[in-house]
Amino acid sequence: MAAGAEGSEEFPLLAGRPLVGGAPAAYVCRNFTCDAPTTDPDRLRTALTGG
């Protein structure tokens, strides 16, 4: 599959995790629940640190 394509046979966890507005996005999940995807580094930092 091409880079940036929806999902990947090589990385099955990326299946159904498309780009957001054409940009790579981070998907933060805990306990089988995922936050909305983000392309914002500060929002990602907050999601990962809980602060």
A tleap script that builds the chain and sets N, CA, C and O, in Angstrom:
source leaprc.protein.ff14SB
mol = sequence {
  NMET ALA ALA GLY ALA GLU GLY SER GLU GLU
  PHE PRO LEU LEU ALA GLY ARG PRO LEU VAL
  GLY GLY ALA PRO ALA ALA TYR VAL CYS ARG
  ASN PHE THR CYS ASP ALA PRO THR THR ASP
  PRO ASP ARG LEU ARG THR ALA LEU THR GLY
  CGLY
}
set mol.1.N position { 0.841 -1.174 0.000 }
set mol.1.CA position { 0.000 0.000 0.000 }
set mol.1.C position { 0.891 1.243 0.000 }
set mol.1.O position { 1.977 1.223 0.579 }
set mol.2.N position { 0.455 2.293 -0.625 }
set mol.2.CA position { 1.238 3.514 -0.710 }
set mol.2.C position { 1.284 4.233 0.627 }
set mol.2.O position { 0.357 4.133 1.431 }
set mol.3.N position { 2.372 4.960 0.857 }
set mol.3.CA position { 2.480 5.745 2.086 }
set mol.3.C position { 1.317 6.719 2.157 }
set mol.3.O position { 0.969 7.350 1.158 }
set mol.4.N position { 0.717 6.843 3.327 }
set mol.4.CA position { -0.403 7.751 3.503 }
set mol.4.C position { -1.743 7.147 3.145 }
set mol.4.O position { -2.783 7.775 3.345 }
set mol.5.N position { -1.731 5.927 2.616 }
set mol.5.CA position { -2.990 5.278 2.277 }
set mol.5.C position { -3.702 4.840 3.548 }
set mol.5.O position { -3.066 4.637 4.583 }
set mol.6.N position { -5.014 4.694 3.471 }
set mol.6.CA position { -5.775 4.248 4.631 }
set mol.6.C position { -5.363 2.843 4.993 }
set mol.6.O position { -5.507 1.916 4.196 }
set mol.7.N position { -4.846 2.687 6.207 }
set mol.7.CA position { -4.472 1.361 6.680 }
set mol.7.C position { -3.196 0.879 6.030 }
set mol.7.O position { -2.586 1.567 5.211 }
set mol.8.N position { -2.813 -0.317 6.417 }
set mol.8.CA position { -1.594 -0.879 5.878 }
set mol.8.C position { -1.544 -2.347 6.231 }
set mol.8.O position { -1.854 -2.731 7.359 }
set mol.9.N position { -1.155 -3.171 5.273 }
set mol.9.CA position { -0.982 -4.590 5.581 }
set mol.9.C position { 0.203 -4.768 6.518 }
set mol.9.O position { 0.210 -5.676 7.350 }
set mol.10.N position { 1.200 -3.908 6.386 }
set mol.10.CA position { 2.386 -3.994 7.228 }
set mol.10.C position { 2.089 -3.540 8.657 }
set mol.10.O position { 2.671 -4.066 9.606 }
set mol.11.N position { 1.188 -2.567 8.817 }
set mol.11.CA position { 0.830 -2.020 10.128 }
set mol.11.C position { -0.682 -2.090 10.301 }
set mol.11.O position { -1.361 -1.083 10.100 }
set mol.12.N position { -1.225 -3.234 10.662 }
set mol.12.CA position { -2.678 -3.402 10.738 }
set mol.12.C position { -3.365 -2.458 11.724 }
set mol.12.O position { -4.554 -2.181 11.571 }
set mol.13.N position { -2.648 -1.959 12.728 }
set mol.13.CA position { -3.270 -1.019 13.667 }
set mol.13.C position { -3.630 0.308 13.001 }
set mol.13.O position { -4.416 1.085 13.543 }
set mol.14.N position { -3.051 0.566 11.823 }
set mol.14.CA position { -3.357 1.807 11.106 }
set mol.14.C position { -4.589 1.679 10.214 }
set mol.14.O position { -5.029 2.670 9.632 }
set mol.15.N position { -5.144 0.496 10.100 }
set mol.15.CA position { -6.335 0.298 9.269 }
set mol.15.C position { -7.458 1.181 9.798 }
set mol.15.O position { -7.746 1.183 10.995 }
set mol.16.N position { -8.085 1.925 8.903 }
set mol.16.CA position { -9.178 2.805 9.292 }
set mol.16.C position { -8.719 4.063 9.993 }
set mol.16.O position { -9.534 4.759 10.599 }
set mol.17.N position { -7.436 4.374 9.928 }
set mol.17.CA position { -6.886 5.577 10.550 }
set mol.17.C position { -6.287 6.458 9.454 }
set mol.17.O position { -5.070 6.484 9.273 }
set mol.18.N position { -7.132 7.173 8.730 }
set mol.18.CA position { -6.646 7.954 7.583 }
set mol.18.C position { -5.947 9.244 7.999 }
set mol.18.O position { -5.940 9.624 9.170 }
set mol.19.N position { -5.361 9.903 7.006 }
set mol.19.CA position { -4.800 11.231 7.215 }
set mol.19.C position { -5.927 12.179 7.602 }
set mol.19.O position { -7.091 11.932 7.287 }
set mol.20.N position { -5.579 13.258 8.282 }
set mol.20.CA position { -6.565 14.265 8.670 }
set mol.20.C position { -6.223 15.549 7.916 }
set mol.20.O position { -5.173 16.146 8.148 }
set mol.21.N position { -7.095 15.965 7.029 }
set mol.21.CA position { -6.818 17.152 6.225 }
set mol.21.C position { -5.559 16.999 5.392 }
set mol.21.O position { -4.877 17.984 5.107 }
set mol.22.N position { -5.244 15.768 5.000 }
set mol.22.CA position { -4.053 15.510 4.191 }
set mol.22.C position { -2.778 15.387 4.997 }
set mol.22.O position { -1.710 15.159 4.429 }
set mol.23.N position { -2.868 15.535 6.329 }
set mol.23.CA position { -1.678 15.471 7.181 }
set mol.23.C position { -1.682 14.207 8.033 }
set mol.23.O position { -2.745 13.694 8.384 }
set mol.24.N position { -0.496 13.706 8.366 }
set mol.24.CA position { -0.437 12.566 9.284 }
set mol.24.C position { -1.060 12.954 10.617 }
set mol.24.O position { -0.923 14.091 11.068 }
set mol.25.N position { -1.735 12.019 11.233 }
set mol.25.CA position { -2.420 12.306 12.495 }
set mol.25.C position { -2.011 11.290 13.556 }
set mol.25.O position { -1.664 10.149 13.250 }
set mol.26.N position { -2.060 11.731 14.799 }
set mol.26.CA position { -1.801 10.847 15.929 }
set mol.26.C position { -3.140 10.407 16.498 }
set mol.26.O position { -4.061 11.208 16.661 }
set mol.27.N position { -3.227 9.119 16.794 }
set mol.27.CA position { -4.417 8.537 17.401 }
set mol.27.C position { -4.001 7.995 18.771 }
set mol.27.O position { -3.273 7.007 18.854 }
set mol.28.N position { -4.461 8.639 19.838 }
set mol.28.CA position { -4.096 8.226 21.192 }
set mol.28.C position { -5.244 7.401 21.757 }
set mol.28.O position { -6.380 7.866 21.845 }
set mol.29.N position { -4.924 6.161 22.142 }
set mol.29.CA position { -5.946 5.246 22.662 }
set mol.29.C position { -5.508 4.694 24.014 }
set mol.29.O position { -4.333 4.415 24.251 }
set mol.30.N position { -6.504 4.546 24.893 }
set mol.30.CA position { -6.283 3.934 26.205 }
set mol.30.C position { -7.495 3.094 26.548 }
set mol.30.O position { -8.630 3.516 26.329 }
set mol.31.N position { -7.262 1.906 27.084 }
set mol.31.CA position { -8.356 1.041 27.538 }
set mol.31.C position { -9.440 0.869 26.471 }
set mol.31.O position { -10.631 0.959 26.771 }
set mol.32.N position { -9.029 0.625 25.244 }
set mol.32.CA position { -9.942 0.357 24.127 }
set mol.32.C position { -10.784 1.563 23.726 }
set mol.32.O position { -11.796 1.397 23.045 }
set mol.33.N position { -10.391 2.779 24.132 }
set mol.33.CA position { -11.080 4.006 23.753 }
set mol.33.C position { -10.054 4.962 23.156 }
set mol.33.O position { -8.992 5.191 23.736 }
set mol.34.N position { -10.385 5.520 21.982 }
set mol.34.CA position { -9.462 6.435 21.313 }
set mol.34.C position { -9.998 7.860 21.315 }
set mol.34.O position { -11.191 8.095 21.120 }
set mol.35.N position { -9.087 8.808 21.540 }
set mol.35.CA position { -9.429 10.224 21.400 }
set mol.35.C position { -9.562 10.537 19.916 }
set mol.35.O position { -9.153 9.746 19.067 }
set mol.36.N position { -10.131 11.683 19.615 }
set mol.36.CA position { -10.190 12.136 18.226 }
set mol.36.C position { -8.752 12.299 17.716 }
set mol.36.O position { -7.871 12.684 18.485 }
set mol.37.N position { -8.506 12.016 16.452 }
set mol.37.CA position { -7.148 12.171 15.919 }
set mol.37.C position { -6.726 13.634 15.960 }
set mol.37.O position { -7.552 14.542 15.863 }
set mol.38.N position { -5.418 13.839 16.107 }
set mol.38.CA position { -4.904 15.206 16.138 }
set mol.38.C position { -3.672 15.340 15.259 }
set mol.38.O position { -2.887 14.404 15.106 }
set mol.39.N position { -3.526 16.514 14.691 }
set mol.39.CA position { -2.323 16.862 13.944 }
set mol.39.C position { -1.550 17.946 14.687 }
set mol.39.O position { -0.508 18.401 14.216 }
set mol.40.N position { -2.061 18.362 15.852 }
set mol.40.CA position { -1.473 19.439 16.644 }
set mol.40.C position { -0.496 18.871 17.682 }
set mol.40.O position { -0.905 18.102 18.552 }
set mol.41.N position { 0.786 19.239 17.603 }
set mol.41.CA position { 1.776 18.690 18.534 }
set mol.41.C position { 1.469 18.998 20.007 }
set mol.41.O position { 1.693 18.151 20.871 }
set mol.42.N position { 0.964 20.189 20.295 }
set mol.42.CA position { 0.650 20.536 21.685 }
set mol.42.C position { -0.507 19.685 22.222 }
set mol.42.O position { -0.474 19.229 23.365 }
set mol.43.N position { -1.511 19.481 21.397 }
set mol.43.CA position { -2.638 18.629 21.811 }
set mol.43.C position { -2.166 17.196 22.026 }
set mol.43.O position { -2.613 16.533 22.962 }
set mol.44.N position { -1.281 16.719 21.181 }
set mol.44.CA position { -0.740 15.376 21.331 }
set mol.44.C position { 0.055 15.279 22.637 }
set mol.44.O position { -0.095 14.311 23.382 }
set mol.45.N position { 0.892 16.269 22.916 }
set mol.45.CA position { 1.673 16.275 24.134 }
set mol.45.C position { 0.764 16.207 25.360 }
set mol.45.O position { 1.037 15.456 26.297 }
set mol.46.N position { -0.314 16.988 25.353 }
set mol.46.CA position { -1.269 16.984 26.461 }
set mol.46.C position { -1.926 15.627 26.601 }
set mol.46.O position { -2.091 15.133 27.716 }
set mol.47.N position { -2.302 15.018 25.494 }
set mol.47.CA position { -2.947 13.710 25.544 }
set mol.47.C position { -2.010 12.647 26.099 }
set mol.47.O position { -2.441 11.744 26.816 }
set mol.48.N position { -0.742 12.754 25.771 }
set mol.48.CA position { 0.229 11.749 26.219 }
set mol.48.C position { 0.681 11.946 27.656 }
set mol.48.O position { 1.003 10.977 28.344 }
set mol.49.N position { 0.709 13.184 28.113 }
set mol.49.CA position { 1.189 13.460 29.470 }
set mol.49.C position { 0.068 13.617 30.466 }
set mol.49.O position { 0.298 13.609 31.675 }
set mol.50.N position { -1.165 13.762 29.958 }
set mol.50.CA position { -2.299 13.941 30.859 }
set mol.50.C position { -2.345 15.329 31.478 }
set mol.50.O position { -3.087 15.566 32.431 }
set mol.51.N position { -1.553 16.243 30.934 }
set mol.51.CA position { -1.499 17.584 31.526 }
set mol.51.C position { -1.999 18.563 30.613 }
set mol.51.O position { -2.031 19.750 30.937 }
savepdb mol mol.pdb
quit
